[in-house]
């Protein structure tokens, strides 16, 4: 068994296997991508596209038509995102953060 043991004043002991999930009601926290220079949360692909273009990224149309993709000509990096912003999750956010150091940050909502 792994997890965290909680001891209460009345002598009851309880094992919580995932204390982070327990502390926020059992669900996972929603993540947001923050553009650090402006402090703004990226809330749409149009705002993300504008920022990425300013950083030297270009839209890439040579791949899967179901993906929203960006390529940086000065590197081999490719950012691939789901075509629907509602499916944009922390995995994609961290990919953007890694490929754009000190520009973006992922935070809990």
Short mmCIF file of N, CA, C and O in Angstrom, two decimals, residues 1-4 15-19:
data_model
loop_
_atom_site.label_atom_id
_atom_site.label_comp_id
_atom_site.label_asym_id
_atom_site.label_seq_id
_atom_site.Cartn_x
_atom_site.Cartn_y
_atom_site.Cartn_z
N UNK A 1 0.84 -1.18 0.00
CA UNK A 1 0.00 0.00 0.00
C UNK A 1 0.88 1.24 0.00
O UNK A 1 1.84 1.32 0.75
N UNK A 2 0.50 2.20 -0.82
CA UNK A 2 1.22 3.46 -0.82
C UNK A 2 0.21 4.60 -0.71
O UNK A 2 -0.93 4.46 -1.11
N UNK A 3 0.66 5.69 -0.20
CA UNK A 3 -0.21 6.84 -0.03
C UNK A 3 0.18 7.59 1.23
O UNK A 3 1.30 7.49 1.71
N UNK A 4 -0.79 8.33 1.76
CA UNK A 4 -0.55 9.12 2.96
C UNK A 4 -1.57 8.69 4.01
O UNK A 4 -2.77 8.60 3.73
N UNK A 15 -6.14 5.82 5.11
CA UNK A 15 -5.12 5.87 4.06
C UNK A 15 -5.71 6.55 2.83
O UNK A 15 -6.76 6.16 2.34
N UNK A 16 -5.02 7.59 2.35
CA UNK A 16 -5.43 8.26 1.13
C UNK A 16 -4.34 7.98 0.10
O UNK A 16 -3.19 8.36 0.28
N UNK A 17 -4.71 7.28 -0.99
CA UNK A 17 -3.72 6.88 -1.98
C UNK A 17 -3.29 8.02 -2.88
O UNK A 17 -2.18 8.03 -3.38
N UNK A 18 -4.15 9.01 -3.11
CA UNK A 18 -3.79 10.15 -3.95
C UNK A 18 -4.23 11.42 -3.22
O UNK A 18 -5.30 11.94 -3.50
N UNK A 19 -3.42 11.92 -2.31
CA UNK A 19 -3.84 13.07 -1.50
C UNK A 19 -4.10 14.34 -2.31
O UNK A 19 -4.92 15.15 -1.94
#
